[in-house]
Short mmCIF file of C-alpha atoms and ligand atoms in Angstrom, two decimals:
data_model
loop_
_atom_site.label_atom_id
_atom_site.label_comp_id
_atom_site.label_asym_id
_atom_site.label_seq_id
_atom_site.Cartn_x
_atom_site.Cartn_y
_atom_site.Cartn_z
CA MET A 1 -108.37 251.36 9.58
CA THR A 2 -106.71 254.07 7.54
CA ILE A 3 -103.24 255.59 7.51
CA SER A 4 -102.97 258.68 9.77
CA SER A 5 -100.28 260.52 7.88
CA LYS A 6 -100.52 261.99 4.23
CA ASP A 7 -96.94 260.79 3.63
CA LEU A 8 -94.65 257.79 4.07
CA LEU A 9 -91.31 259.19 5.18
CA GLY A 10 -89.99 256.31 7.39
CA ILE A 11 -90.69 253.32 9.56
CA LYS A 12 -89.44 255.03 12.73
CA GLY A 13 -92.33 255.61 15.07
CA MET A 14 -94.74 253.63 12.93
CA ALA A 15 -97.10 251.53 15.11
CA ALA A 16 -97.34 247.76 14.74
CA ASP A 17 -100.92 247.81 13.51
CA GLU A 18 -100.00 250.40 10.81
CA ILE A 19 -97.11 248.16 9.60
CA LYS A 20 -99.62 245.23 9.66
CA LEU A 21 -102.13 247.29 7.61
CA PHE A 22 -99.43 247.90 4.92
CA LEU A 23 -98.51 244.22 4.84
CA ASP A 24 -102.12 242.86 4.86
CA THR A 25 -103.06 245.30 2.11
CA ALA A 26 -100.13 244.29 0.03
CA ALA A 27 -101.20 240.70 0.34
CA THR A 28 -104.57 241.59 -1.24
CA PHE A 29 -102.76 243.35 -4.15
CA LYS A 30 -100.24 240.58 -4.80
CA ASP A 31 -102.38 238.57 -7.09
CA VAL A 32 -103.00 241.47 -9.48
CA SER A 33 -99.45 241.03 -10.83
CA GLU A 34 -100.17 237.28 -11.40
CA ARG A 35 -103.07 238.01 -13.72
CA ASP A 36 -103.14 238.20 -17.53
CA ILE A 37 -104.36 241.73 -17.30
CA LYS A 38 -102.33 243.35 -14.61
CA LYS A 39 -104.51 246.27 -13.83
CA VAL A 40 -107.18 247.44 -11.40
CA PRO A 41 -108.95 250.78 -11.63
CA THR A 42 -108.15 251.81 -7.96
CA LEU A 43 -106.15 254.98 -8.71
CA ARG A 44 -107.68 255.95 -12.06
CA GLY A 45 -107.31 259.62 -12.58
CA LYS A 46 -104.55 260.10 -10.09
CA THR A 47 -101.13 261.31 -11.09
CA VAL A 48 -97.88 259.87 -9.55
CA ILE A 49 -94.43 261.42 -10.06
CA ASN A 50 -91.27 259.41 -9.59
CA LEU A 51 -88.59 262.01 -8.74
CA PHE A 52 -85.21 260.31 -8.45
CA TYR A 53 -82.05 262.21 -7.63
CA GLU A 54 -80.01 258.96 -7.32
CA ALA A 55 -79.63 255.88 -9.44
CA SER A 56 -82.25 253.20 -9.10
CA THR A 57 -83.38 250.09 -10.98
CA ARG A 58 -85.77 248.10 -8.72
CA THR A 59 -87.34 250.87 -6.68
CA ARG A 60 -88.09 253.20 -9.58
CA THR A 61 -89.40 250.45 -11.84
CA SER A 62 -91.38 248.92 -9.03
CA PHE A 63 -93.05 252.29 -8.06
CA GLU A 64 -93.81 252.83 -11.75
CA LEU A 65 -95.37 249.38 -12.24
CA ALA A 66 -97.28 249.65 -9.01
CA GLY A 67 -98.79 253.00 -10.06
CA LYS A 68 -99.65 251.64 -13.50
CA ARG A 69 -101.16 248.52 -12.20
CA LEU A 70 -103.43 250.74 -10.06
CA SER A 71 -104.34 252.67 -13.21
CA ALA A 72 -102.61 255.90 -12.14
CA ASP A 73 -100.77 258.13 -14.62
CA VAL A 74 -97.03 257.74 -13.74
CA ILE A 75 -94.41 260.11 -14.90
CA ASN A 76 -90.67 259.48 -14.26
CA ILE A 77 -88.28 262.40 -13.76
CA SER A 78 -84.63 261.64 -13.90
CA THR A 79 -82.72 264.61 -12.59
CA SER A 80 -79.86 264.16 -15.03
CA THR A 81 -82.10 265.17 -17.84
CA SER A 82 -84.26 267.75 -15.90
CA SER A 83 -83.73 271.44 -15.01
CA VAL A 84 -81.92 270.29 -11.84
CA VAL A 85 -78.75 270.36 -14.03
CA LYS A 86 -79.60 274.07 -14.67
CA GLY A 87 -79.43 274.70 -10.94
CA GLU A 88 -83.10 274.50 -9.96
CA THR A 89 -83.59 273.81 -6.24
CA LEU A 90 -85.37 270.70 -4.95
CA LEU A 91 -88.29 272.80 -3.64
CA ASP A 92 -88.70 274.67 -6.86
CA THR A 93 -88.68 271.45 -8.85
CA ALA A 94 -91.25 269.85 -6.53
CA ARG A 95 -93.48 273.00 -6.49
CA ASN A 96 -93.49 273.09 -10.21
CA ILE A 97 -94.43 269.52 -10.46
CA GLU A 98 -97.15 269.98 -7.96
CA ALA A 99 -98.49 272.95 -9.91
CA MET A 100 -99.31 270.38 -12.66
CA LYS A 101 -101.74 268.84 -10.10
CA CYS A 102 -100.13 265.58 -9.15
CA ASN A 103 -101.31 263.50 -6.18
CA ILE A 104 -98.22 261.58 -5.18
CA ILE A 105 -94.56 262.49 -5.40
CA ILE A 106 -92.07 259.64 -4.79
CA ILE A 107 -88.66 260.92 -4.05
CA ARG A 108 -85.20 259.41 -3.79
CA HIS A 109 -82.45 261.84 -2.73
CA PRO A 110 -78.86 261.57 -1.53
CA CYS A 111 -79.64 263.94 1.45
CA SER A 112 -81.25 262.46 4.51
CA GLY A 113 -84.30 264.45 5.31
CA ALA A 114 -85.17 265.60 1.78
CA PRO A 115 -88.53 263.78 1.64
CA GLU A 116 -89.54 265.21 5.05
CA PHE A 117 -88.50 268.74 3.86
CA LEU A 118 -90.89 268.44 0.91
CA SER A 119 -93.65 266.81 2.89
CA THR A 120 -94.13 269.91 5.00
CA ARG A 121 -94.26 272.15 1.99
CA LEU A 122 -96.40 270.26 -0.49
CA LYS A 123 -100.02 269.15 -0.42
CA SER A 124 -99.26 266.03 -2.41
CA ALA A 125 -98.45 262.74 -0.61
CA VAL A 126 -94.72 262.29 -0.43
CA ILE A 127 -93.24 258.83 -0.39
CA ASN A 128 -89.65 258.34 0.58
CA ALA A 129 -87.86 256.03 -1.86
CA GLY A 130 -84.59 256.26 -0.04
CA ASP A 131 -82.98 259.39 1.49
CA GLY A 132 -79.17 259.28 2.08
CA PHE A 133 -78.39 256.81 4.74
CA HIS A 134 -81.56 257.61 6.63
CA GLU A 135 -84.50 255.46 5.65
CA HIS A 136 -85.95 253.41 2.86
CA PRO A 137 -89.41 252.55 4.18
CA THR A 138 -90.88 250.66 1.28
CA GLN A 139 -87.80 248.35 1.20
CA ALA A 140 -88.29 247.45 4.88
CA LEU A 141 -92.06 246.83 4.26
CA LEU A 142 -91.32 244.57 1.32
CA ASP A 143 -88.68 242.82 3.35
CA MET A 144 -91.01 242.24 6.30
CA PHE A 145 -93.71 241.14 3.84
CA THR A 146 -91.40 238.51 2.38
CA MET A 147 -90.31 237.27 5.82
CA ARG A 148 -93.91 236.97 6.96
CA GLU A 149 -94.99 235.31 3.79
CA LYS A 150 -92.17 232.72 3.84
CA LEU A 151 -91.82 232.12 7.56
CA GLY A 152 -95.42 232.88 8.67
CA ARG A 153 -94.53 235.47 11.34
CA LEU A 154 -92.23 238.31 12.28
CA ASP A 155 -92.64 238.10 16.12
CA GLY A 156 -89.85 236.08 17.54
CA LEU A 157 -87.70 235.79 14.45
CA THR A 158 -83.97 236.31 14.68
CA VAL A 159 -82.78 238.43 11.84
CA ALA A 160 -79.07 239.07 11.10
CA ILE A 161 -78.30 242.12 9.06
CA VAL A 162 -74.76 241.99 7.77
CA GLY A 163 -72.55 244.49 6.04
CA ASP A 164 -72.24 248.27 5.89
CA ILE A 165 -74.64 249.13 8.60
CA ALA A 166 -73.44 252.69 9.03
CA HIS A 167 -74.38 253.86 5.54
CA SER A 168 -77.50 251.65 4.97
CA ARG A 169 -80.93 253.15 4.92
CA VAL A 170 -82.25 249.70 4.41
CA ALA A 171 -80.75 248.47 7.71
CA ARG A 172 -82.14 251.43 9.59
CA SER A 173 -85.71 251.01 8.29
CA ASN A 174 -85.69 247.29 8.83
CA ILE A 175 -84.33 247.68 12.32
CA TYR A 176 -87.21 249.99 13.26
CA GLY A 177 -89.83 247.87 11.64
CA LEU A 178 -88.60 244.48 12.85
CA ARG A 179 -88.17 245.64 16.40
CA THR A 180 -91.71 247.06 16.46
CA MET A 181 -92.98 243.73 15.10
CA GLY A 182 -91.27 241.75 17.80
CA ALA A 183 -88.25 240.28 15.87
CA LYS A 184 -84.81 240.05 17.38
CA VAL A 185 -82.20 241.95 15.27
CA ARG A 186 -78.49 241.26 15.17
CA VAL A 187 -76.29 243.63 13.17
CA CYS A 188 -72.84 242.62 12.02
CA GLY A 189 -70.05 244.35 10.08
CA PRO A 190 -66.57 245.74 10.54
CA ALA A 191 -66.24 248.28 13.38
CA THR A 192 -65.59 251.05 10.80
CA MET A 193 -69.11 250.49 9.39
CA MET A 194 -70.98 250.22 12.67
CA PRO A 195 -72.54 253.42 13.80
CA SER A 196 -71.72 254.26 17.43
CA GLY A 197 -74.73 253.95 19.76
CA ILE A 198 -76.53 251.45 17.44
CA GLU A 199 -77.25 249.30 20.58
CA ASN A 200 -79.75 252.04 21.56
CA MET A 201 -81.96 250.88 18.62
CA GLY A 202 -82.55 247.61 20.47
CA VAL A 203 -80.15 245.44 18.37
CA GLU A 204 -77.35 243.07 19.29
CA VAL A 205 -74.00 244.04 17.72
CA TYR A 206 -71.61 241.43 16.27
CA TYR A 207 -68.23 241.88 14.61
CA ASN A 208 -67.81 238.22 13.83
CA MET A 209 -70.05 236.97 11.06
CA ASP A 210 -69.98 233.36 11.95
CA SER A 211 -71.52 234.12 15.40
CA ALA A 212 -74.01 236.64 13.90
CA VAL A 213 -75.52 234.14 11.53
CA GLU A 214 -75.57 231.21 13.96
CA GLY A 215 -79.15 229.94 14.30
CA ALA A 216 -80.63 233.07 12.52
CA ASP A 217 -83.98 232.70 10.77
CA VAL A 218 -83.11 235.45 8.27
CA ILE A 219 -79.78 236.69 6.94
CA MET A 220 -80.01 240.07 5.18
CA MET A 221 -76.88 241.01 3.32
CA LEU A 222 -76.04 244.62 2.49
CA ARG A 223 -74.03 246.16 -0.31
CA LEU A 224 -70.99 248.28 0.61
CA GLN A 225 -72.39 251.79 0.09
CA VAL A 226 -69.20 253.04 -1.62
CA GLU A 227 -71.08 256.13 -2.84
CA ARG A 228 -71.64 257.18 0.75
CA GLN A 229 -68.33 256.03 2.31
CA THR A 230 -65.30 258.06 3.06
CA ALA A 231 -62.10 256.22 2.04
CA GLY A 232 -60.37 253.53 3.98
CA LEU A 233 -63.15 251.70 5.77
CA PHE A 234 -61.81 248.32 4.88
CA PRO A 235 -58.47 247.04 3.57
CA GLY A 236 -59.74 245.49 0.33
CA VAL A 237 -62.58 243.67 -1.32
CA ARG A 238 -60.97 240.24 -0.84
CA GLU A 239 -60.55 240.69 2.90
CA TYR A 240 -64.09 242.03 3.20
CA ALA A 241 -65.52 239.00 1.34
CA ARG A 242 -63.51 236.67 3.58
CA PHE A 243 -64.77 238.18 6.81
CA TYR A 244 -68.19 239.50 5.88
CA GLY A 245 -69.23 237.65 2.66
CA LEU A 246 -72.12 235.14 2.80
CA ASN A 247 -71.07 231.66 1.45
CA ARG A 248 -72.60 228.22 1.69
CA ALA A 249 -70.70 227.30 4.88
CA ARG A 250 -72.09 230.34 6.72
CA VAL A 251 -75.63 229.68 5.45
CA ASN A 252 -75.29 226.15 6.93
CA CYS A 253 -74.73 227.64 10.41
CA ALA A 254 -78.02 229.50 10.33
CA ALA A 255 -81.43 227.99 11.08
CA LYS A 256 -82.45 225.06 8.82
CA ASN A 257 -84.90 227.10 6.55
CA VAL A 258 -82.98 230.32 6.82
CA LEU A 259 -84.14 233.09 4.40
CA VAL A 260 -81.26 234.78 2.60
CA MET A 261 -82.12 238.30 1.53
CA HIS A 262 -80.55 241.16 -0.19
CA PRO A 263 -82.10 244.51 -1.22
CA GLY A 264 -80.06 244.65 -4.44
CA PRO A 265 -78.10 245.63 -6.32
CA MET A 266 -75.70 242.89 -5.14
CA ASN A 267 -72.05 242.73 -5.77
CA ARG A 268 -71.45 238.97 -6.46
CA GLY A 269 -68.29 237.62 -4.80
CA VAL A 270 -68.19 240.54 -2.33
CA GLU A 271 -71.00 240.40 0.19
CA ILE A 272 -72.63 237.34 -1.22
CA SER A 273 -71.40 234.33 -3.35
CA SER A 274 -73.10 233.60 -6.64
CA ASP A 275 -73.91 230.14 -5.39
CA VAL A 276 -75.88 231.37 -2.45
CA ALA A 277 -77.53 234.24 -4.30
CA ASP A 278 -78.74 231.98 -7.17
CA SER A 279 -79.83 228.85 -5.31
CA ALA A 280 -80.52 229.66 -1.73
CA SER A 281 -81.95 233.13 -1.55
CA VAL A 282 -85.35 234.90 -1.83
CA ILE A 283 -83.86 237.92 -3.47
CA LEU A 284 -86.20 237.83 -6.54
CA ASP A 285 -89.19 237.17 -4.30
CA GLN A 286 -88.43 240.38 -2.58
CA VAL A 287 -88.49 242.20 -5.90
CA THR A 288 -91.76 240.54 -6.85
CA ASN A 289 -93.33 241.59 -3.43
CA GLY A 290 -92.02 245.17 -3.85
CA VAL A 291 -94.62 245.82 -6.46
CA ALA A 292 -97.52 244.61 -4.24
CA VAL A 293 -96.16 246.61 -1.25
CA ARG A 294 -95.83 249.78 -3.33
CA MET A 295 -99.39 249.35 -4.61
CA ALA A 296 -100.53 249.09 -1.02
CA VAL A 297 -98.65 252.12 0.02
CA MET A 298 -100.03 254.33 -2.78
CA PHE A 299 -103.50 252.96 -2.30
CA LEU A 300 -103.55 253.58 1.56
CA LEU A 301 -101.95 257.06 1.24
CA SER A 302 -104.74 257.92 -1.29
CA GLY A 303 -107.25 257.35 1.46
CA GLY A 304 -108.03 253.63 0.69
CA THR A 305 -109.05 251.16 3.34
CA LYS A 306 -108.04 247.54 3.43
CA GLY A 307 -111.52 246.29 2.74
CA GLU A 308 -111.64 248.14 -0.61
CA ALA A 309 -108.28 246.78 -1.88
N1 LIG B 401 -81.25 249.62 -3.24
C1 LIG B 401 -81.00 249.86 -1.91
C2 LIG B 401 -80.93 251.25 -1.55
O1 LIG B 401 -81.28 252.09 -2.38
C3 LIG B 401 -79.77 249.12 -1.40
C4 LIG B 401 -78.49 249.52 -2.03
O2 LIG B 401 -78.41 250.39 -2.90
O3 LIG B 401 -77.53 248.92 -1.63
O4 LIG B 401 -80.61 251.71 -0.47
#
């Protein structure tokens, strides 16, 4: 099986067997990062551009390492030191990059839809590394990979996603993916951070965190997306932490082997206590798995098939 689209723009509309193909292929790449020589020749001669219009630590580094471990040439463009500051448009920047004959453009942008806009205008494969509060498909794939790896399945799991649902591209991509893979999804947060009509995505809505985490197999905590919020969505950080922060007592109400996840960066003492983050979470496993998942994504978009991975 191969991937039907030239791009990875989102998880919405992705079929279950396509999600499974990404996850299975990632599993075959995972051991490359464990080796002494962390490199395979799979994408030798291909050029990958990381074009980030927003801050990033994990995603940008992870894509860079993934490309390099596949032997591609990887170039990072940070817009604060590029001609974007001289007023160049997104399309002009991308077309100029493509004129240098690159194969894959990975884009993070504050505007929802920016990757899709480029995908229809470029021949290169376009990978969405997070667009506004729309989607973050590789985060959802690495989250599902981690759940499947640790719990053995996705089908039938109860996943509680807690925090700033309205502004979270991580929540949206995970909801699409998890629902397609047969998981039950609960979303929880203050009413001011809950998008209206979210029930139509097939999730259960909770405003009380204790009820949301009760019996959950996975608790996924989200950061307050202050950079995307308008003012006044919650009274203060202390109140927020009290009502929607994950602490040991709340973890104890979930399923016995609950997985505690967070896409990072986390704000310790706000949405998650240090105690839980450091001793009862799989946050760093998510980061490790992100490299394997991004290797799989670049490989499959370059026309690879699982058997060759
Ligand atoms: N790193 C994730 C994102 O880019 C989550 C976050 O920033 O809170 O969406």
